[in-house]
mmCIF file of C-alpha atoms and ligand atoms in Angstrom:
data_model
loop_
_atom_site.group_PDB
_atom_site.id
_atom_site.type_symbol
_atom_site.label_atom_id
_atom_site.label_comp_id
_atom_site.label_asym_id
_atom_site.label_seq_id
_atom_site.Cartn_x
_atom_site.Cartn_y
_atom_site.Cartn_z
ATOM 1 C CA UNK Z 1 -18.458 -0.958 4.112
ATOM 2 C CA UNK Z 2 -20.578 0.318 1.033
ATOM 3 C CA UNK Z 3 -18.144 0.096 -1.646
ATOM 4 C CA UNK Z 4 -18.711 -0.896 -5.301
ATOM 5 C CA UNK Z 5 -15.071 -0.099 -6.183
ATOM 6 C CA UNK Z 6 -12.320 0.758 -4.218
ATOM 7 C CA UNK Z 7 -10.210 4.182 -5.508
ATOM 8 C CA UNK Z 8 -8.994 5.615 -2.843
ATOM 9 C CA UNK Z 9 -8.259 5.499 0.948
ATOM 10 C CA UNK Z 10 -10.746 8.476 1.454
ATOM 11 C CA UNK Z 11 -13.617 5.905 0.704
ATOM 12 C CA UNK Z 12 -12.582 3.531 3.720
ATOM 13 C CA UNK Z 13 -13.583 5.030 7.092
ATOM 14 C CA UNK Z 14 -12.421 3.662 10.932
ATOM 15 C CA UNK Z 15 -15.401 1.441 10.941
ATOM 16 C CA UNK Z 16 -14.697 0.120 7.776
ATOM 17 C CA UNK Z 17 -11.079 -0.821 9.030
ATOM 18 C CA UNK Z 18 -11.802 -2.106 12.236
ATOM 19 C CA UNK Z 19 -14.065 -4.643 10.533
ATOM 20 C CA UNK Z 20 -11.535 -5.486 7.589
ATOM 21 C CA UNK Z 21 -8.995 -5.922 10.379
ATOM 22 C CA UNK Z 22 -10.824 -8.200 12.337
ATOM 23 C CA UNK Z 23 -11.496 -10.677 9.055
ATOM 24 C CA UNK Z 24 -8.046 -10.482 8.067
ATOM 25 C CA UNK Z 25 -6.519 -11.284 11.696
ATOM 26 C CA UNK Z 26 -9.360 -14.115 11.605
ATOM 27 C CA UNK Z 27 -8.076 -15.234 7.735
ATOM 28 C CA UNK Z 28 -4.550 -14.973 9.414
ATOM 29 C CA UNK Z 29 -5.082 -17.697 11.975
ATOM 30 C CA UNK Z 30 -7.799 -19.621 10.018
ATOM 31 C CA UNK Z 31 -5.298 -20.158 7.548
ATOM 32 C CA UNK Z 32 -2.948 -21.919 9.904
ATOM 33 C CA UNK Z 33 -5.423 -24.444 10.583
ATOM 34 C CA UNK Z 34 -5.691 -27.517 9.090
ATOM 35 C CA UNK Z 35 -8.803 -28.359 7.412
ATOM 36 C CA UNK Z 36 -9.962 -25.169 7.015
ATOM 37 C CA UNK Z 37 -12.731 -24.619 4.288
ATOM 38 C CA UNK Z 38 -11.726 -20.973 3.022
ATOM 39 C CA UNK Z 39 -11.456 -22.238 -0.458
ATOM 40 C CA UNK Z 40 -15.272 -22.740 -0.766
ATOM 41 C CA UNK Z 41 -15.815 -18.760 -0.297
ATOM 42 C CA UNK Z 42 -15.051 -17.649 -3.491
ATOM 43 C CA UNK Z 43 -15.427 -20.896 -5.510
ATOM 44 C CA UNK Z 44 -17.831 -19.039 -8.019
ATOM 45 C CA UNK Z 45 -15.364 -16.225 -8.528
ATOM 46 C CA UNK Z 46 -13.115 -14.870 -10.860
ATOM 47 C CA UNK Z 47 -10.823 -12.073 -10.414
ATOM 48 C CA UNK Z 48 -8.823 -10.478 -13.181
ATOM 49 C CA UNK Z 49 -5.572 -8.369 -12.865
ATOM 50 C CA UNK Z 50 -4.411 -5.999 -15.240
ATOM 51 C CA UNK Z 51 -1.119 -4.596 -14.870
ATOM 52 C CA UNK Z 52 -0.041 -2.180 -17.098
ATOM 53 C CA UNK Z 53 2.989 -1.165 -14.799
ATOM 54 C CA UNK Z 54 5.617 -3.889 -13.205
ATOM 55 C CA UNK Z 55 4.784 -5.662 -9.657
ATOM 56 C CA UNK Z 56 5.537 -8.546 -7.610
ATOM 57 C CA UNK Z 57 3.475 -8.048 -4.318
ATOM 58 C CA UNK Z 58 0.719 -6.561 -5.347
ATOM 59 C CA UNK Z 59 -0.638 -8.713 -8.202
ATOM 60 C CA UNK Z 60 0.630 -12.129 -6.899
ATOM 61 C CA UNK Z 61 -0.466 -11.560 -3.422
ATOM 62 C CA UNK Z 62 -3.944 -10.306 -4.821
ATOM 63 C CA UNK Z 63 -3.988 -13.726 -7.407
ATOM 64 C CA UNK Z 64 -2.560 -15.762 -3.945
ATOM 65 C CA UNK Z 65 -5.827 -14.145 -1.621
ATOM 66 C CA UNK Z 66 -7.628 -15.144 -4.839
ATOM 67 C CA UNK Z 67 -6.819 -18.508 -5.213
ATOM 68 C CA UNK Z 68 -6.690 -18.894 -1.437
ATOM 69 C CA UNK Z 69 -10.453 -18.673 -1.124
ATOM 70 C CA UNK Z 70 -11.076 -20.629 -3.834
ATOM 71 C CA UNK Z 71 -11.493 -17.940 -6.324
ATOM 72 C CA UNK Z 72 -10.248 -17.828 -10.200
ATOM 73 C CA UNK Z 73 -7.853 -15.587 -12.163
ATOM 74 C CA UNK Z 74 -7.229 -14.348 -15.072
ATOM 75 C CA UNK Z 75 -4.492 -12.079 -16.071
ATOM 76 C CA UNK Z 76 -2.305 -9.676 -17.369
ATOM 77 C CA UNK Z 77 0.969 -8.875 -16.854
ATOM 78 C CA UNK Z 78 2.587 -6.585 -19.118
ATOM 79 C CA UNK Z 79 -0.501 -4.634 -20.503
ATOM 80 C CA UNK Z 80 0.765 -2.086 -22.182
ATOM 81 C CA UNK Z 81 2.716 -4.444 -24.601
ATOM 82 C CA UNK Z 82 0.703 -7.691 -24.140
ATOM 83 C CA UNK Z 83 -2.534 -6.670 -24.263
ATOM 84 C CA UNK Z 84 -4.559 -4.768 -26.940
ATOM 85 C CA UNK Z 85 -3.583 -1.023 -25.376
ATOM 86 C CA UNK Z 86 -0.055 -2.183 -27.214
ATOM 87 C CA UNK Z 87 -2.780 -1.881 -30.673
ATOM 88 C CA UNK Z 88 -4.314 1.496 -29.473
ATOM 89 C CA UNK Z 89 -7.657 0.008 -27.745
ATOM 90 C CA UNK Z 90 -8.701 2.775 -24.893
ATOM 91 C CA UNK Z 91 -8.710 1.747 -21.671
ATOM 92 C CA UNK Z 92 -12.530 2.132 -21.450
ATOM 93 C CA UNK Z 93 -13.179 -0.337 -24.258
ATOM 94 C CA UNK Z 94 -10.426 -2.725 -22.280
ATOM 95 C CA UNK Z 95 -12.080 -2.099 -18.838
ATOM 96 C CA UNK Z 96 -15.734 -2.439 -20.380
ATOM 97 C CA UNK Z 97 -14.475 -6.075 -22.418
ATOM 98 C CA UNK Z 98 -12.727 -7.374 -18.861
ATOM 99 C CA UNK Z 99 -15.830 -6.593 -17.192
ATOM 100 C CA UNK Z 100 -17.508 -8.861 -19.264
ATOM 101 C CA UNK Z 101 -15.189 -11.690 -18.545
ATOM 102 C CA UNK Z 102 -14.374 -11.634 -14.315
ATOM 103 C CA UNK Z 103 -16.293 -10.494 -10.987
ATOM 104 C CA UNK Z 104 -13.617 -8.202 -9.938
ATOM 105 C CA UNK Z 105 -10.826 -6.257 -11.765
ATOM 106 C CA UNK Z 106 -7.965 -5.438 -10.054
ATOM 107 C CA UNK Z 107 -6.214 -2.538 -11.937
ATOM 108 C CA UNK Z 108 -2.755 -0.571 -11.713
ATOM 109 C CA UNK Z 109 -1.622 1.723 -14.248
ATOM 110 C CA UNK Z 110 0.512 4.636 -14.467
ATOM 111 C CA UNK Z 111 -1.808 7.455 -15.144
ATOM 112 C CA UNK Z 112 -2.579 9.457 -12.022
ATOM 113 C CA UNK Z 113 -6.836 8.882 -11.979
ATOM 114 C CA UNK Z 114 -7.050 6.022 -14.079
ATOM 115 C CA UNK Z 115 -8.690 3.752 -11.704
ATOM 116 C CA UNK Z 116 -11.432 6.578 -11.265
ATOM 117 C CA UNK Z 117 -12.050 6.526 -14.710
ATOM 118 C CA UNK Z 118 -12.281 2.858 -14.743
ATOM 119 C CA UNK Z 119 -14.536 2.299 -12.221
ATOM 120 C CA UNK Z 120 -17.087 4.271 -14.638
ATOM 121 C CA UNK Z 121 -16.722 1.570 -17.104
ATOM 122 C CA UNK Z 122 -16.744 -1.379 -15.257
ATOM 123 C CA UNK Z 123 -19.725 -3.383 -14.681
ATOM 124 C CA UNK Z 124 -17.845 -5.470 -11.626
ATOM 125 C CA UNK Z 125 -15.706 -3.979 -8.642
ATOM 126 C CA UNK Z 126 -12.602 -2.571 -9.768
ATOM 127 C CA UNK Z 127 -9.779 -2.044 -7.321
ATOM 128 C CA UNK Z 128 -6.726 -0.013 -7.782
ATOM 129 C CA UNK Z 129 -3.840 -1.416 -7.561
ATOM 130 C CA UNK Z 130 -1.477 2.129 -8.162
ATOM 131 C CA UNK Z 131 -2.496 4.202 -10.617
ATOM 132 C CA UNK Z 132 0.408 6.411 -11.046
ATOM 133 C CA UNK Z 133 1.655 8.496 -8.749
ATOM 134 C CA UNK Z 134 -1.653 8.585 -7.333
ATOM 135 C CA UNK Z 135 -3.264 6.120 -5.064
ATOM 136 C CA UNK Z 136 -2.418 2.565 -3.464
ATOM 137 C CA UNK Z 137 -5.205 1.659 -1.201
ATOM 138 C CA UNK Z 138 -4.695 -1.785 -0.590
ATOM 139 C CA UNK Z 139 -1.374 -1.122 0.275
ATOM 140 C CA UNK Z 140 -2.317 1.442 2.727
ATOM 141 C CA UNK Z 141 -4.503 -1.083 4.625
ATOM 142 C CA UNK Z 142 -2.019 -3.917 4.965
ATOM 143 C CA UNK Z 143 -0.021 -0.953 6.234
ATOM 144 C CA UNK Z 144 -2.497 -0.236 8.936
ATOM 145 C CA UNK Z 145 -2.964 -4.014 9.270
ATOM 146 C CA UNK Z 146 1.138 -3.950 10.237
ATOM 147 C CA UNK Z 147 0.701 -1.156 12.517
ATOM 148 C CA UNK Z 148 -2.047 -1.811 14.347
ATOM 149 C CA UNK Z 149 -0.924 -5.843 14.851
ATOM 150 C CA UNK Z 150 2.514 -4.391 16.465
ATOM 151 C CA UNK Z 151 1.223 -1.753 18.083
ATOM 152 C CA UNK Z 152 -2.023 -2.727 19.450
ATOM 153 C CA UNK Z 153 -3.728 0.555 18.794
ATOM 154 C CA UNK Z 154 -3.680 2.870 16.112
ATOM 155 C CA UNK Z 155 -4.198 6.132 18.188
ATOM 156 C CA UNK Z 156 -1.531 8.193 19.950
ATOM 157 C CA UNK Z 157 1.144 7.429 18.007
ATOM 158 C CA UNK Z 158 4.100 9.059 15.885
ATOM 159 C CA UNK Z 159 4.652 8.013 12.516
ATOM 160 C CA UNK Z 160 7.672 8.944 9.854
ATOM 161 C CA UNK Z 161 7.880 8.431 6.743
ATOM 162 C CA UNK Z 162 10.299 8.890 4.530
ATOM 163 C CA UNK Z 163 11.658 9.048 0.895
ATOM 164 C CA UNK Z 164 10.109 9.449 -2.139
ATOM 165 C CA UNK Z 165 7.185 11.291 -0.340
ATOM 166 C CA UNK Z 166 6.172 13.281 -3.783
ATOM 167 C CA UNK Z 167 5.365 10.163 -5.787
ATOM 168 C CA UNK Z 168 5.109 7.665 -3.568
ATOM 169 C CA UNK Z 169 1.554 6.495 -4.289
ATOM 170 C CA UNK Z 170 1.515 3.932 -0.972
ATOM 171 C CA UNK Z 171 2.387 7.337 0.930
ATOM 172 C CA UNK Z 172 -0.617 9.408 -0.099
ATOM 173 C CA UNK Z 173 -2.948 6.325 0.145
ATOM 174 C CA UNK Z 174 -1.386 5.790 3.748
ATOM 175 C CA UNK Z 175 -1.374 9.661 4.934
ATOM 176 C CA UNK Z 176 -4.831 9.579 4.128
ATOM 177 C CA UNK Z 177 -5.792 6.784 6.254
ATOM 178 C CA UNK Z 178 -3.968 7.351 9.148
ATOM 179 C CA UNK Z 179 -5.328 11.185 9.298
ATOM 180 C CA UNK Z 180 -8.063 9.411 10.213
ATOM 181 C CA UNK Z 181 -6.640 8.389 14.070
ATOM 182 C CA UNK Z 182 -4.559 10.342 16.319
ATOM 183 C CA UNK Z 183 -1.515 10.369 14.929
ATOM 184 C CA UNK Z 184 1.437 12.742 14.920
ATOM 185 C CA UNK Z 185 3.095 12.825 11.244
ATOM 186 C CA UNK Z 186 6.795 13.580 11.011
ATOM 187 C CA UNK Z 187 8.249 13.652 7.315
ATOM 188 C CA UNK Z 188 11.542 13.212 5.844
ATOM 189 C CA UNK Z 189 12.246 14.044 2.105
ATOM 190 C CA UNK Z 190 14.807 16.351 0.105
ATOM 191 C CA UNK Z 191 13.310 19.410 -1.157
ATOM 192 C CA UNK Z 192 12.496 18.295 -4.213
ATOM 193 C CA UNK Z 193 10.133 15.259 -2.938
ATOM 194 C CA UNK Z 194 8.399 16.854 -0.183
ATOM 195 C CA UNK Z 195 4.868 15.429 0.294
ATOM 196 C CA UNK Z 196 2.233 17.313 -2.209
ATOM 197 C CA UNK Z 197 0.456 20.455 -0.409
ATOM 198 C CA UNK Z 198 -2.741 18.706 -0.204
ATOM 199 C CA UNK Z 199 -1.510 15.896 1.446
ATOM 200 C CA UNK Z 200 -0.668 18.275 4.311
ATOM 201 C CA UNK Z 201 -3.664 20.249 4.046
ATOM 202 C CA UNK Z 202 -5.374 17.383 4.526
ATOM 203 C CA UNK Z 203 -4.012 16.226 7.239
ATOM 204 C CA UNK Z 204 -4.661 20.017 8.822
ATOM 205 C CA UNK Z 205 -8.142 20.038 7.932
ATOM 206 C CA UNK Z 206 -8.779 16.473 10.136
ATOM 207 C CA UNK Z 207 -6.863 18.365 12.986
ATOM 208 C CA UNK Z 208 -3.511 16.527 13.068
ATOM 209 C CA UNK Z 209 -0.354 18.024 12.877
ATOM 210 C CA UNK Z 210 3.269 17.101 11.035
ATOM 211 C CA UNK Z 211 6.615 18.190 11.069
ATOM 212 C CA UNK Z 212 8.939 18.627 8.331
ATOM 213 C CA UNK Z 213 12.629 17.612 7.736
ATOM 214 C CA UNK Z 214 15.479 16.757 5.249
ATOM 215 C CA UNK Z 215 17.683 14.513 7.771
ATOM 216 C CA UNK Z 216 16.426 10.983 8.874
ATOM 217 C CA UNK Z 217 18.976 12.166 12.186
ATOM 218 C CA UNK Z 218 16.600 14.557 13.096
ATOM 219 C CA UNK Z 219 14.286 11.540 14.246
ATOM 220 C CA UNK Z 220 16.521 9.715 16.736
ATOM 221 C CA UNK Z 221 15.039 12.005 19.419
ATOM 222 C CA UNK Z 222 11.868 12.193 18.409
ATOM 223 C CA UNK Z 223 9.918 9.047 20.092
ATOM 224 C CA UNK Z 224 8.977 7.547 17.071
ATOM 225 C CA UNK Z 225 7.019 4.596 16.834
ATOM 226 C CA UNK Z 226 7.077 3.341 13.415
ATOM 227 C CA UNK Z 227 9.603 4.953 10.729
ATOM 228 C CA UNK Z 228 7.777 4.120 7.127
ATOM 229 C CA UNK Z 229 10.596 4.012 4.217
ATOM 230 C CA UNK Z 230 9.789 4.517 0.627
ATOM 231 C CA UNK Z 231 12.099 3.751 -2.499
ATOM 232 C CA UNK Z 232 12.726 7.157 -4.180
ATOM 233 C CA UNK Z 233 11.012 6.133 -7.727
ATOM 234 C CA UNK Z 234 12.887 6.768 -10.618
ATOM 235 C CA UNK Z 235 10.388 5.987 -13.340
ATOM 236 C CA UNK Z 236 9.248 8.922 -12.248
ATOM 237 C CA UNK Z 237 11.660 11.658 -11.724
ATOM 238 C CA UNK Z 238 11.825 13.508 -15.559
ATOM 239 C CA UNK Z 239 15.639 13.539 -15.594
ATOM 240 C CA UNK Z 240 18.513 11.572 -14.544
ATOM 241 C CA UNK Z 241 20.033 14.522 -12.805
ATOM 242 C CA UNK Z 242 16.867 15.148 -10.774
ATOM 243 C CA UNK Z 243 16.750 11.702 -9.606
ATOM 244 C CA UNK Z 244 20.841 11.399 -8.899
ATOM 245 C CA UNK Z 245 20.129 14.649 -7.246
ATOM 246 C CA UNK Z 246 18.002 12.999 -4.192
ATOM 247 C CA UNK Z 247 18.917 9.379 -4.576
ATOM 248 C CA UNK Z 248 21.046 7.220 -1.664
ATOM 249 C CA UNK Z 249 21.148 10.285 0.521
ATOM 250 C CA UNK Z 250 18.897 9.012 3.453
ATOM 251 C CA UNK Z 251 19.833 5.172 4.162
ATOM 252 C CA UNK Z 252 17.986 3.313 7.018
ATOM 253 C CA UNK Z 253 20.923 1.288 8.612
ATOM 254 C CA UNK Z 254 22.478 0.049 11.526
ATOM 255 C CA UNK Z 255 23.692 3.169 12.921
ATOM 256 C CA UNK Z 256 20.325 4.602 12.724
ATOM 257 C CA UNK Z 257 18.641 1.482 13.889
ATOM 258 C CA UNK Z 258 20.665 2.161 17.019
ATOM 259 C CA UNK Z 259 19.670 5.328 17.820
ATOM 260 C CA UNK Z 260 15.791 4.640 17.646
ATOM 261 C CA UNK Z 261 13.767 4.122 20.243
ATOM 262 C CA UNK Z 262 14.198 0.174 21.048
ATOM 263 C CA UNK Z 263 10.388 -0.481 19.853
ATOM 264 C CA UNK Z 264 10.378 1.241 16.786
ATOM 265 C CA UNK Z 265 9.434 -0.186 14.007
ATOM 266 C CA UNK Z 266 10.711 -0.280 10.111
ATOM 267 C CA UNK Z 267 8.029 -0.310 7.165
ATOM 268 C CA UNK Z 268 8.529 -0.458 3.301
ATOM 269 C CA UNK Z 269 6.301 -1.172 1.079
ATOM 270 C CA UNK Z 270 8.999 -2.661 -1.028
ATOM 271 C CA UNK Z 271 10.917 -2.709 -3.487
ATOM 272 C CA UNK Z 272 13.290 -0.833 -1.669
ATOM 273 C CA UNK Z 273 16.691 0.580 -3.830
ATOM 274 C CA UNK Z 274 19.057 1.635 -1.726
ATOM 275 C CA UNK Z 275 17.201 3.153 1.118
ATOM 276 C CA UNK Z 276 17.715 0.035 3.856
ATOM 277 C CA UNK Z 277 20.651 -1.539 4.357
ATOM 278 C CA UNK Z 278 20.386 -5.095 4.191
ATOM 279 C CA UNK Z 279 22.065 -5.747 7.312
ATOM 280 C CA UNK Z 280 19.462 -4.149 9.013
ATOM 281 C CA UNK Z 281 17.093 -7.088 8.184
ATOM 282 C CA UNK Z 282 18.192 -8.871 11.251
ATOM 283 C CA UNK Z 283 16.733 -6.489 13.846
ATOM 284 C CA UNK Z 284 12.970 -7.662 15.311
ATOM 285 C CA UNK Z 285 12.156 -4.051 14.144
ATOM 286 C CA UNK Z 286 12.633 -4.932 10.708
ATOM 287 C CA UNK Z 287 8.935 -5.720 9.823
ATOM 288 C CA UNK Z 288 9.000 -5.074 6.181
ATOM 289 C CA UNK Z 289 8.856 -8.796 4.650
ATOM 290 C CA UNK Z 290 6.003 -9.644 7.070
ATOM 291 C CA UNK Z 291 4.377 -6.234 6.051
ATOM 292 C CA UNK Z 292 4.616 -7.966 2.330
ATOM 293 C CA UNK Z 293 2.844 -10.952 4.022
ATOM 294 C CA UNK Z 294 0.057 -9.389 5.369
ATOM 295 C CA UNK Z 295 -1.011 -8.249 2.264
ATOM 296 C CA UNK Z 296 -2.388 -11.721 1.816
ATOM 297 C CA UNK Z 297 -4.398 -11.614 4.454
ATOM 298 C CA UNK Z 298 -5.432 -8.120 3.971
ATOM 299 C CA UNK Z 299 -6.597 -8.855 0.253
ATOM 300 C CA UNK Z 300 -8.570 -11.829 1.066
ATOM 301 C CA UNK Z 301 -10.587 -9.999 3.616
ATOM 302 C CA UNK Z 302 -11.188 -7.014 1.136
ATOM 303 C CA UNK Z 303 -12.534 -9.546 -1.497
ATOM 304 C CA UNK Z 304 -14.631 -11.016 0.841
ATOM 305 C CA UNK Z 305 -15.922 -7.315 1.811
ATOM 306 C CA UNK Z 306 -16.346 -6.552 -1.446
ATOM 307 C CA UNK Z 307 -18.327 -9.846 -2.340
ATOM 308 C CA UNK Z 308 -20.346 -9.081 0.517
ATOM 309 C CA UNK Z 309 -19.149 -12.217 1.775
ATOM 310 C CA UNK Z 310 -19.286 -12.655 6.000
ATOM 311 C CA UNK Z 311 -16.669 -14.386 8.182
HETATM 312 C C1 NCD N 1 5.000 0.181 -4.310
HETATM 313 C C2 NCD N 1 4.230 0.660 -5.516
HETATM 314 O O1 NCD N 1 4.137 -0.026 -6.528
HETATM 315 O O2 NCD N 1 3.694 1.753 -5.400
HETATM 316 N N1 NCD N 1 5.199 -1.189 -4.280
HETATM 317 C C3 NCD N 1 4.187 -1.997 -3.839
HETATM 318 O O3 NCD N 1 3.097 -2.024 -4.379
HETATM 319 N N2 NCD N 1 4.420 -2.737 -2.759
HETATM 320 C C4 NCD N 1 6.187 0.997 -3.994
HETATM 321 C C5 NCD N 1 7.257 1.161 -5.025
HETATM 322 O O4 NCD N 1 7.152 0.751 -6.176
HETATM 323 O O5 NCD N 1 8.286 1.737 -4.651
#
């Protein structure tokens, strides 16, 4: 992997993943051991996260991978009113100061792009963390991570997702990925939030195919092997009406659960609003909260990629 900065999914190619997936299935069980010495890899390190949009997984499971291996952070939460973007400073200037200060930026921000432009400035690696409605790469390989660990293989399967498939940056990061294997999309959205066109045309030009539908029923017959959930995002719907309009319509729950196939499984990249029933948490395909988990593991081997650090 030849990466000074990591945008987008499109940068990170099978070999790539393989490799990442073999460190973080190493960090997994390394971790487990007692006496390990991880925390000497990154001793020298200091990682900074700037959030300018809210988060629980992403930034403390990137500051936990951090501190994990040894590493320091630095950070900021609420950027846009914390930091000096809340006084009118650019993001430039901000990246360009940060720069100054840590070895790595970790970024997420709501302007579609932003993370593009920030790599420019940045004299460290700068990952993106969700820029918008954009991209979420590091959620898109714990995703794989998830996949691959339950299903053994990443080829020759059938994958749905569903939801907020318009803005759902862990979607586009994740399409874009998995277009990469042999894998038969199905998608599930109201009209409104169907996946972007270039998502699919994407997925066409790397010679994969998808179906299209508007009824999480029409799945149960399908074969699928994992069904991937996404909260429908209000922040960024422009009216009330057009989010009431699409919102609590297409529910994973029990009934569902028992009408797909007996191994597969349910992904979210969480939150999720309304879109799983909580009782469904019980069933061994509920994989969501160790999805959220893996992103530890997932993280730490990325850093250590990125430091050109070897395991
Ligand atoms: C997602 C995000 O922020 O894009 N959450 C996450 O990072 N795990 C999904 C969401 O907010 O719905």
């Amino acid at each position: 992997m030849n990466m000074d900065h990591l945008v987008s999914t499109a940068q990170i190619t099978k070999e790539d993943f393989a490799e990442l997936y073999r460190i973080a299935a190493y960090l997994e069980e390394e971790l487990k051991r007692p006496g390990h010495q991880l925390s000497q890899l990154l001793a020298d390190k200091i990682m900074a996260t700037l959030f300018y949009e809210p988060s629980t997984r992403t930034r403390l499971s990137f500051e936990s991978a951090m501190h994990r291996l040894g590493g320091r952070v630095i950070s900021t939460e609420n950027a846009l009113s914390s930091s000096s973007a809340f006084k009118g400073e650019t993001l430039e200037d901000t990246i360009r100061i940060i720069s100054g200060y840590a070895d790595v930026i970790v970024l997420r921000h709501p302007t579609v792009g932003s993370a593009e432009a920030a790599a420019k400035y940045s004299a460290v690696p700068t990952i993106n963390a969700g820029d918008g409605a954009g991209e979420h790469p590091t959620q898109a390989l714990l995703d794989l991570y998830t996949i691959q660990k339950v299903k053994g293989t990443l080829d020759g399967l059938r994958i749905a997702m569903a939801g907020d498939l318009m803005f759902s940056r862990t979607i586009h990061s994740l399409v874009k990925l998995l277009a990469n294997y042999d894998v038969q999309f199905y998608f599930v959205a109201p009209e409104s939030i169907r996946a972007p066109r270039d998502l699919l045309d994407l997925i066409e030009k790397k010679g994969k195919s998808f179906e299209e539908h508007d009824d999480l029923q029409n799945l149960v017959d399908k074969g699928i092997d994992i069904l991937y959930q996404t909260r429908i995002q209000k922040e960024r719907f422009v009216s009330e009406d057009a989010f009431q309009s699409v919102f609590g319509k297409q529910i994973v729950d029990k009934a569902l659960m028992d009408k797909l196939p007996s191994e597969c499984y349910i992904l979210h990249p969480l939150p999720r609003y309304g879109d799983i029933d909580p009782a469904v948490d019980e069933d061994r395909r509920a994989l969501y909260f160790q999805q959220a988990q893996n992103g530890v593991y997932v993280r730490m081997a990325l850093l250590l990629k990125m430091f050109g650090i070897s395991v």
